[in-house]
CSV table of C-alpha atoms in Angstrom, one decimal:
chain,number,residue,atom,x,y,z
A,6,UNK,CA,85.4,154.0,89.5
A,7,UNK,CA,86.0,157.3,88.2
A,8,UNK,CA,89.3,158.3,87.0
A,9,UNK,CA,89.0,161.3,90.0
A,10,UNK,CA,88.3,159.9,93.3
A,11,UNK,CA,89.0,162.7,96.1
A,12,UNK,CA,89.5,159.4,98.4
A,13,UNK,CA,92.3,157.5,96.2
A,14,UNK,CA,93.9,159.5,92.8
A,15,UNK,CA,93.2,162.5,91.3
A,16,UNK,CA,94.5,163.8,88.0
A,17,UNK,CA,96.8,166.8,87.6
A,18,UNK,CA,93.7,168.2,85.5
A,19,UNK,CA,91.3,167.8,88.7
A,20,UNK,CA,94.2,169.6,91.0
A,21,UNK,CA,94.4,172.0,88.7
A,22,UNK,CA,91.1,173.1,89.1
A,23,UNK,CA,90.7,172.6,92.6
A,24,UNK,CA,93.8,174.4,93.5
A,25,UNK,CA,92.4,177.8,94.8
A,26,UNK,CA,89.8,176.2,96.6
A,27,UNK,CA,89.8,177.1,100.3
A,28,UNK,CA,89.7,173.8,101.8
A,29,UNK,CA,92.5,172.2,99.6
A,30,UNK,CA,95.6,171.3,101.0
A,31,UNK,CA,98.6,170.1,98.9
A,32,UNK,CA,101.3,167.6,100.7
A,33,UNK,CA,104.8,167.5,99.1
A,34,UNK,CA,106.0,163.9,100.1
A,35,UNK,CA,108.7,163.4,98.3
A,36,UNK,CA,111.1,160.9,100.1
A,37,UNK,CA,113.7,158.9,98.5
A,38,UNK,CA,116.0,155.8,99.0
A,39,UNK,CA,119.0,156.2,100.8
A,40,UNK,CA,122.2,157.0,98.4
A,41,UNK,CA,119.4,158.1,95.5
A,42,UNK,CA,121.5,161.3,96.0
A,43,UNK,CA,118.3,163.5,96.3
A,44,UNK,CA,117.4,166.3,98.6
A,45,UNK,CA,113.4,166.3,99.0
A,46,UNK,CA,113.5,169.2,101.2
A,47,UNK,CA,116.1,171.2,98.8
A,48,UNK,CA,113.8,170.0,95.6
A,49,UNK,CA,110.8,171.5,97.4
A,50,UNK,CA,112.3,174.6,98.4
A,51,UNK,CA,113.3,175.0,94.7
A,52,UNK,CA,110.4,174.6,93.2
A,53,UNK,CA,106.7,173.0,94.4
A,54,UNK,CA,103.3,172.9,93.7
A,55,UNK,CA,101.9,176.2,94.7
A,56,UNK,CA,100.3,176.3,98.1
A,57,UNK,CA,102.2,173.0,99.0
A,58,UNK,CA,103.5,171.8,102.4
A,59,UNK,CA,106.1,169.5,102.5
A,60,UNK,CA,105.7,166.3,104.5
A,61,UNK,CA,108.9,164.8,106.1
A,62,UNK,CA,108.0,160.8,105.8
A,63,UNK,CA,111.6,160.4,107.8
A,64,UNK,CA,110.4,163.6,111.1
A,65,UNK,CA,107.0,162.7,111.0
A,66,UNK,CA,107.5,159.3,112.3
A,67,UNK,CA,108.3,157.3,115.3
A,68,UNK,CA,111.5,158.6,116.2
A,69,UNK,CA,111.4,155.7,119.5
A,70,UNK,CA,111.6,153.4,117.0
A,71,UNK,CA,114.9,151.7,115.4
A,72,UNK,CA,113.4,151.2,111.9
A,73,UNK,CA,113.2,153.8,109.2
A,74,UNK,CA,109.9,156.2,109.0
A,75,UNK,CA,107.9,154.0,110.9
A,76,UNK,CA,103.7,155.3,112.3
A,77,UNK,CA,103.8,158.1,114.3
A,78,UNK,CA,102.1,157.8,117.7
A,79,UNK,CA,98.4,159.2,116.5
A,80,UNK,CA,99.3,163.1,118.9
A,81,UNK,CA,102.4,163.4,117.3
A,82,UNK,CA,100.7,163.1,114.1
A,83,UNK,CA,97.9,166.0,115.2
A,84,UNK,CA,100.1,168.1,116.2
A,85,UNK,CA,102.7,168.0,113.2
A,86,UNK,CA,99.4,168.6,111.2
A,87,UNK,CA,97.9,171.8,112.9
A,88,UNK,CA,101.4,172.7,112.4
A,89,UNK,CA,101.6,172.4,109.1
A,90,UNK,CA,97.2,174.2,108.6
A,91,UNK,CA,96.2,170.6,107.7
A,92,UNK,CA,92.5,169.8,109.3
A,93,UNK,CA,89.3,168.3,109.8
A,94,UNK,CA,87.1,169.5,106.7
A,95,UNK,CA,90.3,169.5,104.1
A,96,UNK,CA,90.8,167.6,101.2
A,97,UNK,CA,94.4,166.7,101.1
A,98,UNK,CA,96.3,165.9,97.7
A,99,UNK,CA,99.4,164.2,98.1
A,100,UNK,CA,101.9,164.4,95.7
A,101,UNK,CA,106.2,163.6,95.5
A,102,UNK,CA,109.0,164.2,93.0
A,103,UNK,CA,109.7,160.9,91.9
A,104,UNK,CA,105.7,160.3,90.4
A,105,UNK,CA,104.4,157.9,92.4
A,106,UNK,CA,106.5,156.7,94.9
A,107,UNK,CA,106.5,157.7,98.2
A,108,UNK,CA,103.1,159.9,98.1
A,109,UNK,CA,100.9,157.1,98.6
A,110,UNK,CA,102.7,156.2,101.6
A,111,UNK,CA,101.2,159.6,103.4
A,112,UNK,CA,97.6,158.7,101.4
A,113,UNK,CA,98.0,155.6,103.5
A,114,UNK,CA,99.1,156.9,107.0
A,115,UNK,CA,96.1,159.4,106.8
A,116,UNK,CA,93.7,156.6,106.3
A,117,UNK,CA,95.6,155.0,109.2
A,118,UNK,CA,94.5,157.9,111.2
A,119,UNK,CA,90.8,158.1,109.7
A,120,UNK,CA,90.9,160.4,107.4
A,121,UNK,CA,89.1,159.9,104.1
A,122,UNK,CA,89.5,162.7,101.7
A,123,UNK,CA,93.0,162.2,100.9
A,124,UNK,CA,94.5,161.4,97.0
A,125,UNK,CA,97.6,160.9,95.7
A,126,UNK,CA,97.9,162.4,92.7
A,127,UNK,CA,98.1,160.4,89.9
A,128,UNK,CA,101.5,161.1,88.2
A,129,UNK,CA,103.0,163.6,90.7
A,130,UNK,CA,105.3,166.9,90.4
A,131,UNK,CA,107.1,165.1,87.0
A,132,UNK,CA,103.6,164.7,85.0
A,133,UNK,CA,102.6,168.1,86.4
A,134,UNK,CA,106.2,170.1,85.6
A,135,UNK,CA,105.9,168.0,82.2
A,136,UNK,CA,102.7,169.7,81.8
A,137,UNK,CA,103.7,173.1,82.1
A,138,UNK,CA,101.8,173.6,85.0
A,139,UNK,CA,102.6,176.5,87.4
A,140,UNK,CA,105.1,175.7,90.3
A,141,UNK,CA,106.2,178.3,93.0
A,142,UNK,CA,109.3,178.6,95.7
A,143,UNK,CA,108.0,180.5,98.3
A,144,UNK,CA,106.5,178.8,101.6
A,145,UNK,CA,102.8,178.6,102.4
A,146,UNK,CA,101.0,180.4,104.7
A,147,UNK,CA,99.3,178.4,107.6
A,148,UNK,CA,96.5,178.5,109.7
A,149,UNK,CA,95.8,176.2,112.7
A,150,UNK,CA,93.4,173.4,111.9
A,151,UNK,CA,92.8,170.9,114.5
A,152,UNK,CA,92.4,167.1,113.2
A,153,UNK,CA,90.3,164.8,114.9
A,154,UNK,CA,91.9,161.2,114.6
A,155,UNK,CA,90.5,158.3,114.9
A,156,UNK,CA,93.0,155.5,114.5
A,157,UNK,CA,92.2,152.4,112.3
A,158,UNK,CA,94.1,149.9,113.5
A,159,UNK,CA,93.1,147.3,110.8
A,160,UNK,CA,95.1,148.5,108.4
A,161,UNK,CA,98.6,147.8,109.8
A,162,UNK,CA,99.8,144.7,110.7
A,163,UNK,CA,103.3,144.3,112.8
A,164,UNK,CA,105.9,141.5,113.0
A,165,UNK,CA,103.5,138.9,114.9
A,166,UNK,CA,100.4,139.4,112.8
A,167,UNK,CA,102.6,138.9,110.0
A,168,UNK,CA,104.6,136.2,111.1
A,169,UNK,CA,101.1,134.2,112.0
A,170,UNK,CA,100.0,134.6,108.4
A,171,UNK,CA,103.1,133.8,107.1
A,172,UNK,CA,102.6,130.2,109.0
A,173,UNK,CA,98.5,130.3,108.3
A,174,UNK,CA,98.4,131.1,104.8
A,175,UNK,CA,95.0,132.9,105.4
A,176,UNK,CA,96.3,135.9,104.1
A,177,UNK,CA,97.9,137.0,100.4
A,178,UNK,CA,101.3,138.8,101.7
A,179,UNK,CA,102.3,140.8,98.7
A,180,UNK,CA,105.9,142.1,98.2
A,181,UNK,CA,106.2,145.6,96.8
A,182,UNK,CA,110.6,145.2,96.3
A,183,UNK,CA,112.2,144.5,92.6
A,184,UNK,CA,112.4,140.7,91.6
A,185,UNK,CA,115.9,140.5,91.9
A,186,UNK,CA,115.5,141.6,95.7
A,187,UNK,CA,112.4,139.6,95.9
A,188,UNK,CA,114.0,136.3,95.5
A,189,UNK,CA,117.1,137.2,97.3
A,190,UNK,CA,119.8,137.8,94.1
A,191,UNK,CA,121.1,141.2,95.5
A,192,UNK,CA,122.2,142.8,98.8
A,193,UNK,CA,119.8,144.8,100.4
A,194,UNK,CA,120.4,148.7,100.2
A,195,UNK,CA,119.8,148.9,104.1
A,196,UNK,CA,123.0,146.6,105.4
A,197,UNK,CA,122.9,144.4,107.8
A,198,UNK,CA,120.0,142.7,106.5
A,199,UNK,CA,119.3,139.0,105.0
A,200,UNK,CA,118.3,138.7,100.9
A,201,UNK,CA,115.0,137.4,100.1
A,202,UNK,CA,111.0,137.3,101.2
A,203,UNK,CA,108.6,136.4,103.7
A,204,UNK,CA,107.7,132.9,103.2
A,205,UNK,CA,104.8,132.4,101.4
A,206,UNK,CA,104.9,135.6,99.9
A,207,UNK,CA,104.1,137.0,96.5
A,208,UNK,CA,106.0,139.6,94.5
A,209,UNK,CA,104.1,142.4,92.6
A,210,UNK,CA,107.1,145.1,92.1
A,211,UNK,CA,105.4,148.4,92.3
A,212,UNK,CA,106.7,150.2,89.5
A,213,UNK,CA,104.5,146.9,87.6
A,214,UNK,CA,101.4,149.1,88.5
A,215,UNK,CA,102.5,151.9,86.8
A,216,UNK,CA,102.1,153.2,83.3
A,217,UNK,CA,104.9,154.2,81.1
A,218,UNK,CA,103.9,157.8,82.1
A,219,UNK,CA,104.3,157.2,86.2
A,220,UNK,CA,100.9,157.5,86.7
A,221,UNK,CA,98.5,154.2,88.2
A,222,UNK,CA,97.2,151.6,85.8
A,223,UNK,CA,93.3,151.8,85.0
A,224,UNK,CA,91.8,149.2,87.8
A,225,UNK,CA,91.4,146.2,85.3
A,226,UNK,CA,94.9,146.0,84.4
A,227,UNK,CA,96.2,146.2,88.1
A,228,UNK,CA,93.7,143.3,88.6
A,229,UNK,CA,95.5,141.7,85.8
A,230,UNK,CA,99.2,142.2,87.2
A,231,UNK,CA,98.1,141.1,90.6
A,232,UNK,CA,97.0,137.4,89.1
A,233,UNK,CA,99.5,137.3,86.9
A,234,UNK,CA,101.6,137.1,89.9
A,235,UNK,CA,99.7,134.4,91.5
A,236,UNK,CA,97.8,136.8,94.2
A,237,UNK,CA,94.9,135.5,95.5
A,238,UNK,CA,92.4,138.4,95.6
A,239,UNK,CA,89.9,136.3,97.4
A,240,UNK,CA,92.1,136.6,100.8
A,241,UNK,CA,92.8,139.5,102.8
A,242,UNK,CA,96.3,140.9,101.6
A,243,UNK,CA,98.9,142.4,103.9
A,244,UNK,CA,101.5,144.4,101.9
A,245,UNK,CA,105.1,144.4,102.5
A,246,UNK,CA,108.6,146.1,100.7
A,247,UNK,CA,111.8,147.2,102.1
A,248,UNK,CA,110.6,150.0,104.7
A,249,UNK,CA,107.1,150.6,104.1
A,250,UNK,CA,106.6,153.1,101.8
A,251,UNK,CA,106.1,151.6,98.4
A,252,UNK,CA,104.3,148.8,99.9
A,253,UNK,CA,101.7,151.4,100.4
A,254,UNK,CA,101.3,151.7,96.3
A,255,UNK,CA,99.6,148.5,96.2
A,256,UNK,CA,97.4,149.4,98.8
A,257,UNK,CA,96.0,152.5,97.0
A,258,UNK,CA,96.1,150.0,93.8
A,259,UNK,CA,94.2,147.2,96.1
A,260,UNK,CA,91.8,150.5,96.4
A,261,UNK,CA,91.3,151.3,93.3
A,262,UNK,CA,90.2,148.1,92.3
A,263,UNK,CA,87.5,147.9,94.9
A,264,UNK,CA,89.3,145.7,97.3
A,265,UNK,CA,88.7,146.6,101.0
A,266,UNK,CA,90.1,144.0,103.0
A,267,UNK,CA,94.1,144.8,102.7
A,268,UNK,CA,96.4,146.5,105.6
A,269,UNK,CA,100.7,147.1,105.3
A,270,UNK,CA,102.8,146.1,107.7
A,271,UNK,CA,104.7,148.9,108.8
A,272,UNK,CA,108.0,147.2,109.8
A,273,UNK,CA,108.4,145.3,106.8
A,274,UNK,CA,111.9,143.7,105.2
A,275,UNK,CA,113.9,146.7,107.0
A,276,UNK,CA,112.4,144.5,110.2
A,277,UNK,CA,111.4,141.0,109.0
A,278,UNK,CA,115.2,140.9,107.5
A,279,UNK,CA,117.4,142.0,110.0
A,280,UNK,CA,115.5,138.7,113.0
A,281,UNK,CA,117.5,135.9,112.7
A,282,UNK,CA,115.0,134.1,114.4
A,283,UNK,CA,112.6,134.6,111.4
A,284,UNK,CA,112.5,132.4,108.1
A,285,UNK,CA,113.7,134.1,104.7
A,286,UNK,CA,112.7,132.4,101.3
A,287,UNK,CA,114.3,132.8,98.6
A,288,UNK,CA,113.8,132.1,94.6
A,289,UNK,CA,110.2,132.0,93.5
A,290,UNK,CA,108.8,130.2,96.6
């Protein structure tokens, strides 16, 4: 696979050039953990990549819903998008201010709606400021575009599809969080929920997949970290972490290295943590 893939990761090099092209649209999706003590919408204001829109992970959500930033219902999702000039016939580049973080979370949800030209791109607003690369503060203009979504429901899974293949084992749940949080050592940062994983889970931390740099390994060394940490890439895979957005980093790595058969599940330990009802592991198990 190409380094530049319109449907997974571009480079800041390939946005670069693309950047005045009339049916680009850039997505600022910077979103970041509660207490981080960062303002995405302020840092976007500030400074962005020119032509950007910013994405609210948290507003464009299900706001019915008692977890964090879960899947908007698909016309709340349309119309947030003509809103914001985003259409059928764009490529959309998504990018955030942590590198890759929370970008590939939106690359994810637009898939979940059917859209296929969407990338994150590889490195973010850090590896493109680093670069010298030309930033602006002023908002962008819009123009109505309509979206026509198609919903593809495959690629979510929710608290009983999980819980079945939890019990099953016919599918490779992989766990996005830090080790320590992982096998249950530390508090969660969301309170009021249990310490530790899904049973029968494995734990691939995502910032494992990146490069010293913050951009995504080449595809054979993703392969390698998720075997090092016992995943079986035969199996479909259903990705988990604490609220579902940098569970969605190992689904664009899955991607990358040609693996189709992998869905998130939305809820994830923000959910699975706080049910009594359901088991918690702990340790390596």
């Amino acid at each position: 696979m190409a380094l530049d893939d319109p449907k997974t990761l571009v480079s800041t090099n390939w946005l670069a050039q693309h950047l005045k092209d009339p049916d680009l649209r850039v997505l600022d999706a910077s979103w970041y953990m509660p207490g981080s003590g960062r303002d995405p919408k302020a840092e976007y204001d500030a400074a962005h990549i020119p032509g950007a829109r910013f994405f609210d992970i948290d507003e464009i959500s299900d706001l019915r819903s008692d977890l964090p930033h879960m899947v908007p219902p698909v016309d709340k999702f349309m119309s947030r998008m003509r809103a914001m000039g985003v259409g059928d016939g764009h490529q959309v580049v998504v990018y955030d201010g942590a590198g890759l973080f929370s970008a590939a979370r939106v690359w994810w949800l637009f898939k979940l709606m059917g859209q296929e030209d969407v990338a994150v791109l590889d490195g973010g607003f850090p590896k493109w400021q680093a670069e010298g690369r030309e930033v602006e503060d002023m908002p962008p203009v819009i123009r109505d575009r309509h979206m026509m979504v198609r919903r593809q429901n495959h690629l979510v899974k929710d608290v009983t599809q999980v819980s079945a293949a939890s019990k099953l084992r016919d599918h490779e749940i992989i766990d996005a969080r830090a080790a320590p949080r992982f096998r249950g050592e530390v508090p969660e940062p969301r309170p009021g929920l249990r310490s530790g994983h899904i049973p029968g889970a494995r734990n691939v931390p995502f910032a494992t997949l990146l490069a010293p740099d913050g951009t995504l390994k080449p595809p054979q060394a993703l392969r390698e970290v998720f075997l090092a940490a016992g995943v079986d890439l035969s199996k479909p895979a259903i990705t988990s972490c604490g609220s579902g957005v940098t569970a969605a980093i190992l689904n664009l790595a899955l991607t990358r290295m040609g693996k189709s058969d992998h869905s998130l599940y939305d809820g994830s330990w923000s959910e699975w943590g706080q049910f009594p009802t359901l088991p918690v592991a702990t340790g390596e198990d």
